[in-house]
Amino acid sequence: MESLTELEQLALAAPINLADGHPRQALTSGQRLIIDRLPELFDSAEAETLDRLEERVQRTFFDALGQCGAPMGDGRVFSLYSSSVATTVLATCLSRRRARVALIHPTFDNIHDLLSGAVPLVPISEAALAEADPGGLGRDGATCVFVTTPNNPTGRWLGRDQLERLACACAAAGLLLCLDTSFRGFDPRTQFDTYEVLEGSGAEYVVIEDTGKLWPVSELKLSFVAVSRGMREEFGHAVRDVLLSVSPLVLRLVEELAIDGAGGGFARLHELIARNRAATAAAIDGLRGVAMPDPDARVSVCRLRFASGPEADRVRRELAAAGVHVLPGRQFHWAHPEQGDRDLRLAVARSPHVLDEALRRLRVVAARQSPVEEAIR
Amino acid sequence: MESLTELEQLALAAPINLADGHPRQALTSGQRLIIDRLPELFDSAEAETLDRLEERVQRTFFDALGQCGAPMGDGRVFSLYSSSVATTVLATCLSRRRARVALIHPTFDNIHDLLSGAVPLVPISEAALAEADPGGLGRDGATCVFVTTPNNPTGRWLGRDQLERLACACAAAGLLLCLDTSFRGFDPRTQFDTYEVLEGSGAEYVVIEDTGKLWPVSELKLSFVAVSRGMREEFGHAVRDVLLSVSPLVLRLVEELAIDGAGGGFARLHELIARNRAATAAAIDGLRGVAMPDPDARVSVCRLRFASGPEADRVRRELAAAGVHVLPGRQFHWAHPEQGDRDLRLAVARSPHVLDEALRRLRVVAARQSPVEEAIR
């Protein structure tokens, strides 16, 4: 089975790419002004010490997303090239401590692929995580729980109370709690102070924060990883095998974009995603056998559910033939691919006119049911 | 033992940092003009398809360093964030094929650290590699040979004939040949067409090329990994777990810097490094018990050898107290740390006035022999 990123790569050259979850909408006027200042940001980044720059940028980004309790200034927030590189570093740590990981199911397959080379994985459902059933977590012998929240592709997230229960259950059972919050920026409901909850629980934790999904700035991005006191040495050592420092210029860029975000940029982003999710709902309105299974989600990816696996597959192939690339659902369900058979995933961090044209073609293709499907009905 | 990158990190905030091998000299006027065009490069990168941009940039960079035979256009050159990320991806591949790796000794410790978590390693000396003794390679049951050429910290490199013998020996014995050529740009003697040699040998290969050591552009860099036909699927699949694409803007930046390099920028870089190596030699001239063990090297790092391990250690500590950070030799000798006891490594990709001030302090510290050392003599 091809990985999702391999399928995304085919779509990079496609006329309309709704495959990858990277931000591909047009720059806002505020973001444009920041890009125009890149040479100035280059100079200002070089003019101060890296320590000072890095800590200030991290604080600005975390504060902009409500994460005021993050352990800045204590050597417990690390900057990396991307969330995937952060996951790679985490995999190294997990391998060294011979962890057994209960990994959220479904989720984006590269999280599974990066971890599975290092440690044994057992699936844990979004429902079980929301219930924070410590017995369930321990039953499979897991020593670590990994949660993507908000999740990709479902948009499901842990609320404050749910996270608190899960973190306390992990603390009680001695489990390491790992969170990937790359999609946090899209959903204000997930922007309560995660670190206050985590520090209060006493759990050991690793949180992978990410700037990469938010701003369409030519893949210039960072991942910030915040860890509990007990993980500092272990994670820090693994980080230093991979990099000495990230780019000071990219740090400055992230700082400016976070300031712009807090000053209205995030609100505009949320409007764009809400508008595009609504347009997607409108496009399938009245089509038999197509639904949006996650109506409450706010992330920049959106699932569609079809009447059958073959029908979802037909739509995906015919859409590709019509120049529109989307992702299949199977690979997200890394332990039980058949559970994703009926789903397609659309990336909606796109300019409205791009998305609307893709949706127009989707409507045509989805309405054109195959003779076999017709016969089955 | 602290890793070299951990020691480098302490030096990032130091008054004079000769610890890390990253380029920290002032921008040339040509490079300054390119940085001033970053907003324009951002737009031009967005205006073309990634495939086309990536292939053209790779070709420009490889051609600028004499690598005209690299397998561009055949899906066998991958762009990654950095050479360390490339090494991480390679480690995944090596782990999956259960390789046993003969790794060059000494070399920069993060290569060892990244590989050792994935596969067993046996040391192979620079001399044995230069002789390409296939019996020696096979004796330890190695299935892969990993060579840094030019090497860090010694500057030793494989010439064309040596590489040909080694590659043919690997082909005959069925060994995968991996090269890290991150320092190639400093030494024209290593800029013969490596790929013509490798393809002609029939060996399976992975070559990690790197832009990160050459240009002082705020850590904006890429690693390009070129592989043999038989490694394409395997390596490509592992790459796709880590990233979808690098930054189009950084690709454009690398293109402009490579064009500037080929048009005189590399010659200026070579002059700077030669000047700084000569200044280092002059600074230790007349000092008893200090030598430069690699007089023929041209890379941007430079070893000094002291009369004893304790003396090298004293100089390093007193230099640090005087505000100058350099690296110890032990960690490079990952299998036999004691072989590096007498060495220090100075990074010389620095502006002349910065290096000269560091050398002035070095001369003072090195001349101030400790009472114990005096007593021993």
GROMACS .gro file of N, CA and C in nm, chain A residues 148-249:
model
  306
  148THR      N    1  -0.289   1.223   1.867
  148THR     CA    2  -0.292   1.339   1.779
  148THR      C    3  -0.419   1.416   1.812
  149THR      N    4  -0.403   1.540   1.860
  149THR     CA    5  -0.521   1.618   1.902
  149THR      C    6  -0.504   1.765   1.870
  150PRO      N    7  -0.587   1.824   1.785
  150PRO     CA    8  -0.695   1.759   1.711
  150PRO      C    9  -0.638   1.654   1.616
  151ASN      N   10  -0.718   1.553   1.590
  151ASN     CA   11  -0.668   1.441   1.510
  151ASN      C   12  -0.680   1.470   1.360
  152ASN      N   13  -0.592   1.408   1.286
  152ASN     CA   14  -0.591   1.410   1.141
  152ASN      C   15  -0.621   1.268   1.097
  153PRO      N   16  -0.733   1.240   1.033
  153PRO     CA   17  -0.819   1.329   0.958
  153PRO      C   18  -0.950   1.368   1.027
  154THR      N   19  -0.978   1.321   1.146
  154THR     CA   20  -1.115   1.332   1.198
  154THR      C   21  -1.146   1.467   1.260
  155GLY      N   22  -1.041   1.538   1.306
  155GLY     CA   23  -1.065   1.664   1.376
  155GLY      C   24  -1.105   1.645   1.521
  156ARG      N   25  -1.118   1.520   1.564
  156ARG     CA   26  -1.155   1.497   1.705
  156ARG      C   27  -1.046   1.544   1.797
  157TRP      N   28  -1.085   1.598   1.912
  157TRP     CA   29  -0.986   1.655   2.002
  157TRP      C   30  -1.019   1.620   2.146
  158LEU      N   31  -0.918   1.627   2.230
  158LEU     CA   32  -0.939   1.608   2.373
  158LEU      C   33  -0.968   1.744   2.436
  159GLY      N   34  -1.082   1.755   2.502
  159GLY     CA   35  -1.112   1.877   2.578
  159GLY      C   36  -1.029   1.879   2.705
  160ARG      N   37  -1.039   1.989   2.775
  160ARG     CA   38  -0.958   2.006   2.896
  160ARG      C   39  -0.982   1.894   2.998
  161ASP      N   40  -1.107   1.864   3.024
  161ASP     CA   41  -1.138   1.761   3.123
  161ASP      C   42  -1.091   1.624   3.077
  162GLN      N   43  -1.110   1.599   2.947
  162GLN     CA   44  -1.066   1.469   2.894
  162GLN      C   45  -0.915   1.455   2.904
  163LEU      N   46  -0.844   1.563   2.868
  163LEU     CA   47  -0.698   1.557   2.875
  163LEU      C   48  -0.653   1.537   3.020
  164GLU      N   49  -0.722   1.605   3.110
  164GLU     CA   50  -0.684   1.593   3.252
  164GLU      C   51  -0.703   1.449   3.300
  165ARG      N   52  -0.815   1.389   3.264
  165ARG     CA   53  -0.837   1.250   3.304
  165ARG      C   54  -0.731   1.158   3.244
  166LEU      N   55  -0.702   1.180   3.115
  166LEU     CA   56  -0.603   1.095   3.048
  166LEU      C   57  -0.466   1.113   3.111
  167ALA      N   58  -0.427   1.239   3.136
  167ALA     CA   59  -0.294   1.266   3.193
  167ALA      C   60  -0.283   1.206   3.333
  168CYS      N   61  -0.389   1.219   3.411
  168CYS     CA   62  -0.385   1.162   3.547
  168CYS      C   63  -0.380   1.010   3.541
  169ALA      N   64  -0.453   0.952   3.446
  169ALA     CA   65  -0.447   0.806   3.430
  169ALA      C   66  -0.305   0.764   3.391
  170CYS      N   67  -0.242   0.841   3.302
  170CYS     CA   68  -0.105   0.808   3.261
  170CYS      C   69  -0.010   0.822   3.379
  171ALA      N   70  -0.027   0.929   3.458
  171ALA     CA   71   0.060   0.949   3.574
  171ALA      C   72   0.044   0.833   3.671
  172ALA      N   73  -0.080   0.792   3.695
  172ALA     CA   74  -0.106   0.685   3.791
  172ALA      C   75  -0.045   0.553   3.743
  173ALA      N   76  -0.051   0.530   3.612
  173ALA     CA   77  -0.003   0.402   3.557
  173ALA      C   78   0.142   0.410   3.513
  174GLY      N   79   0.205   0.528   3.528
  174GLY     CA   80   0.346   0.542   3.487
  174GLY      C   81   0.365   0.541   3.337
  175LEU      N   82   0.264   0.585   3.263
  175LEU     CA   83   0.274   0.588   3.117
  175LEU      C   84   0.323   0.725   3.071
  176LEU      N   85   0.410   0.725   2.970
  176LEU     CA   86   0.452   0.849   2.905
  176LEU      C   87   0.340   0.895   2.812
  177LEU      N   88   0.300   1.021   2.822
  177LEU     CA   89   0.192   1.073   2.737
  177LEU      C   90   0.252   1.162   2.628
  178CYS      N   91   0.231   1.124   2.503
  178CYS     CA   92   0.282   1.202   2.390
  178CYS      C   93   0.164   1.260   2.313
  179LEU      N   94   0.170   1.391   2.284
  179LEU     CA   95   0.065   1.457   2.209
  179LEU      C   96   0.125   1.519   2.082
  180ASP      N   97   0.057   1.502   1.971
  180ASP     CA   98   0.090   1.577   1.850
  180ASP      C   99  -0.023   1.677   1.829
  181THR      N  100   0.008   1.805   1.847
  181THR     CA  101  -0.095   1.909   1.842
  181THR      C  102  -0.078   1.996   1.717
  182SER      N  103  -0.027   1.937   1.609
  182SER     CA  104   0.003   2.014   1.488
  182SER      C  105  -0.117   2.091   1.435
  183PHE      N  106  -0.238   2.042   1.460
  183PHE     CA  107  -0.358   2.108   1.407
  183PHE      C  108  -0.427   2.198   1.511
  184ARG      N  109  -0.360   2.221   1.623
  184ARG     CA  110  -0.418   2.301   1.730
  184ARG      C  111  -0.459   2.442   1.683
  185GLY      N  112  -0.376   2.499   1.595
  185GLY     CA  113  -0.400   2.637   1.552
  185GLY      C  114  -0.535   2.658   1.484
  186PHE      N  115  -0.597   2.550   1.436
  186PHE     CA  116  -0.724   2.563   1.366
  186PHE      C  117  -0.845   2.564   1.458
  187ASP      N  118  -0.825   2.521   1.581
  187ASP     CA  119  -0.942   2.495   1.664
  187ASP      C  120  -0.928   2.558   1.803
  188PRO      N  121  -0.988   2.676   1.822
  188PRO     CA  122  -0.976   2.744   1.952
  188PRO      C  123  -1.023   2.659   2.070
  189ARG      N  124  -1.106   2.559   2.043
  189ARG     CA  125  -1.151   2.473   2.153
  189ARG      C  126  -1.037   2.389   2.211
  190THR      N  127  -0.926   2.380   2.136
  190THR     CA  128  -0.810   2.303   2.185
  190THR      C  129  -0.701   2.395   2.240
  191GLN      N  130  -0.735   2.526   2.249
  191GLN     CA  131  -0.631   2.621   2.290
  191GLN      C  132  -0.639   2.659   2.438
  192PHE      N  133  -0.697   2.570   2.518
  192PHE     CA  134  -0.682   2.584   2.664
  192PHE      C  135  -0.535   2.552   2.698
  193ASP      N  136  -0.491   2.591   2.817
  193ASP     CA  137  -0.349   2.574   2.851
  193ASP      C  138  -0.316   2.427   2.883
  194THR      N  139  -0.272   2.358   2.779
  194THR     CA  140  -0.239   2.216   2.789
  194THR      C  141  -0.133   2.189   2.895
  195TYR      N  142  -0.039   2.282   2.907
  195TYR     CA  143   0.076   2.258   2.996
  195TYR      C  144   0.038   2.271   3.142
  196GLU      N  145  -0.057   2.358   3.170
  196GLU     CA  146  -0.108   2.367   3.306
  196GLU      C  147  -0.168   2.232   3.345
  197VAL      N  148  -0.246   2.175   3.253
  197VAL     CA  149  -0.307   2.044   3.280
  197VAL      C  150  -0.200   1.937   3.297
  198LEU      N  151  -0.104   1.934   3.204
  198LEU     CA  152  -0.003   1.828   3.207
  198LEU      C  153   0.084   1.838   3.331
  199GLU      N  154   0.132   1.959   3.361
  199GLU     CA  155   0.219   1.976   3.478
  199GLU      C  156   0.142   1.941   3.606
  200GLY      N  157   0.014   1.976   3.609
  200GLY     CA  158  -0.067   1.948   3.726
  200GLY      C  159  -0.092   1.799   3.748
  201SER      N  160  -0.088   1.724   3.638
  201SER     CA  161  -0.118   1.581   3.648
  201SER      C  162  -0.002   1.499   3.703
  202GLY      N  163   0.119   1.552   3.689
  202GLY     CA  164   0.236   1.476   3.729
  202GLY      C  165   0.282   1.373   3.627
  203ALA      N  166   0.218   1.370   3.510
  203ALA     CA  167   0.257   1.274   3.407
  203ALA      C  168   0.386   1.318   3.338
  204GLU      N  169   0.464   1.220   3.294
  204GLU     CA  170   0.573   1.250   3.202
  204GLU      C  171   0.511   1.272   3.065
  205TYR      N  172   0.560   1.374   2.993
  205TYR     CA  173   0.496   1.404   2.864
  205TYR      C  174   0.593   1.457   2.760
  206VAL      N  175   0.552   1.444   2.635
  206VAL     CA  176   0.619   1.504   2.520
  206VAL      C  177   0.508   1.561   2.432
  207VAL      N  178   0.513   1.691   2.404
  207VAL     CA  179   0.412   1.753   2.318
  207VAL      C  180   0.480   1.809   2.193
  208ILE      N  181   0.434   1.764   2.077
  208ILE     CA  182   0.487   1.812   1.949
  208ILE      C  183   0.394   1.920   1.896
  209GLU      N  184   0.440   2.046   1.905
  209GLU     CA  185   0.365   2.158   1.848
  209GLU      C  186   0.426   2.186   1.711
  210ASP      N  187   0.351   2.254   1.623
  210ASP     CA  188   0.396   2.265   1.484
  210ASP      C  189   0.344   2.395   1.425
  211THR      N  190   0.429   2.462   1.349
  211THR     CA  191   0.382   2.581   1.277
  211THR      C  192   0.348   2.547   1.131
  212GLY      N  193   0.378   2.424   1.091
  212GLY     CA  194   0.379   2.390   0.949
  212GLY      C  195   0.246   2.383   0.879
  213LYS      N  196   0.136   2.373   0.954
  213LYS     CA  197   0.006   2.359   0.890
  213LYS      C  198  -0.064   2.493   0.872
  214LEU      N  199  -0.009   2.599   0.928
  214LEU     CA  200  -0.085   2.723   0.945
  214LEU      C  201  -0.067   2.827   0.836
  215TRP      N  202   0.055   2.841   0.786
  215TRP     CA  203   0.086   2.957   0.703
  215TRP      C  204   0.147   2.914   0.570
  216PRO      N  205   0.098   2.968   0.460
  216PRO     CA  206   0.147   2.925   0.328
  216PRO      C  207   0.277   2.997   0.290
  217VAL      N  208   0.385   2.963   0.362
  217VAL     CA  209   0.511   3.036   0.343
  217VAL      C  210   0.623   2.944   0.295
  218SER      N  211   0.595   2.877   0.183
  218SER     CA  212   0.698   2.801   0.114
  218SER      C  213   0.766   2.697   0.204
  219GLU      N  214   0.686   2.632   0.287
  219GLU     CA  215   0.737   2.523   0.373
  219GLU      C  216   0.845   2.570   0.471
  220LEU      N  217   0.854   2.698   0.496
  220LEU     CA  218   0.941   2.745   0.604
  220LEU      C  219   0.862   2.726   0.732
  221LYS      N  220   0.910   2.640   0.818
  221LYS     CA  221   0.830   2.600   0.934
  221LYS      C  222   0.920   2.546   1.043
  222LEU      N  223   0.861   2.529   1.159
  222LEU     CA  224   0.932   2.471   1.273
  222LEU      C  225   0.837   2.383   1.350
  223SER      N  226   0.894   2.289   1.422
  223SER     CA  227   0.819   2.219   1.524
  223SER      C  228   0.883   2.253   1.658
  224PHE      N  229   0.801   2.280   1.757
  224PHE     CA  230   0.850   2.304   1.892
  224PHE      C  231   0.804   2.186   1.978
  225VAL      N  232   0.897   2.124   2.045
  225VAL     CA  233   0.862   2.009   2.129
  225VAL      C  234   0.886   2.045   2.275
  226ALA      N  235   0.780   2.038   2.354
  226ALA     CA  236   0.788   2.068   2.498
  226ALA      C  237   0.778   1.937   2.574
  227VAL      N  238   0.863   1.921   2.673
  227VAL     CA  239   0.867   1.793   2.746
  227VAL      C  240   0.861   1.817   2.897
  228SER      N  241   0.821   1.713   2.968
  228SER     CA  242   0.821   1.718   3.115
  228SER      C  243   0.965   1.715   3.166
  229ARG      N  244   0.980   1.751   3.293
  229ARG     CA  245   1.114   1.760   3.352
  229ARG      C  246   1.190   1.628   3.336
  230GLY      N  247   1.120   1.519   3.357
  230GLY     CA  248   1.187   1.388   3.352
  230GLY      C  249   1.230   1.346   3.213
  231MET      N  250   1.180   1.414   3.110
  231MET     CA  251   1.217   1.378   2.972
  231MET      C  252   1.322   1.471   2.914
  232ARG      N  253   1.361   1.576   2.989
  232ARG     CA  254   1.447   1.679   2.931
  232ARG      C  255   1.580   1.625   2.879
  233GLU      N  256   1.652   1.552   2.962
  233GLU     CA  257   1.785   1.505   2.920
  233GLU      C  258   1.772   1.408   2.804
  234GLU      N  259   1.681   1.315   2.821
  234GLU     CA  260   1.663   1.208   2.723
  234GLU      C  261   1.625   1.265   2.585
  235PHE      N  262   1.527   1.353   2.584
  235PHE     CA  263   1.483   1.408   2.456
  235PHE      C  264   1.589   1.502   2.399
  236GLY      N  265   1.647   1.585   2.487
  236GLY     CA  266   1.748   1.681   2.443
  236GLY      C  267   1.867   1.611   2.378
  237HIS      N  268   1.909   1.502   2.435
  237HIS     CA  269   2.023   1.429   2.379
  237HIS      C  270   1.990   1.379   2.239
  238ALA      N  271   1.870   1.327   2.223
  238ALA     CA  272   1.830   1.276   2.090
  238ALA      C  273   1.817   1.390   1.989
  239VAL      N  274   1.770   1.505   2.035
  239VAL     CA  275   1.761   1.621   1.945
  239VAL      C  276   1.899   1.658   1.893
  240ARG      N  277   1.998   1.660   1.983
  240ARG     CA  278   2.132   1.707   1.944
  240ARG      C  279   2.201   1.613   1.845
  241ASP      N  280   2.153   1.491   1.832
  241ASP     CA  281   2.206   1.405   1.726
  241ASP      C  282   2.159   1.453   1.589
  242VAL      N  283   2.046   1.521   1.585
  242VAL     CA  284   1.986   1.555   1.455
  242VAL      C  285   2.017   1.699   1.414
  243LEU      N  286   2.027   1.789   1.510
  243LEU     CA  287   2.057   1.926   1.469
  243LEU      C  288   2.118   2.007   1.582
  244LEU      N  289   2.195   2.107   1.539
  244LEU     CA  290   2.255   2.202   1.633
  244LEU      C  291   2.156   2.314   1.659
  245SER      N  292   2.099   2.368   1.553
  245SER     CA  293   1.995   2.469   1.570
  245SER      C  294   1.913   2.478   1.443
  246VAL      N  295   1.793   2.528   1.457
  246VAL     CA  296   1.712   2.558   1.339
  246VAL      C  297   1.758   2.693   1.284
  247SER      N  298   1.696   2.735   1.177
  247SER     CA  299   1.735   2.861   1.113
  247SER      C  300   1.688   2.981   1.195
  248PRO      N  301   1.780   3.071   1.231
  248PRO     CA  302   1.738   3.195   1.298
  248PRO      C  303   1.637   3.274   1.213
  249LEU      N  304   1.655   3.275   1.081
  249LEU     CA  305   1.559   3.346   0.997
  249LEU      C  306   1.420   3.285   1.007
   0.00000   0.00000   0.00000
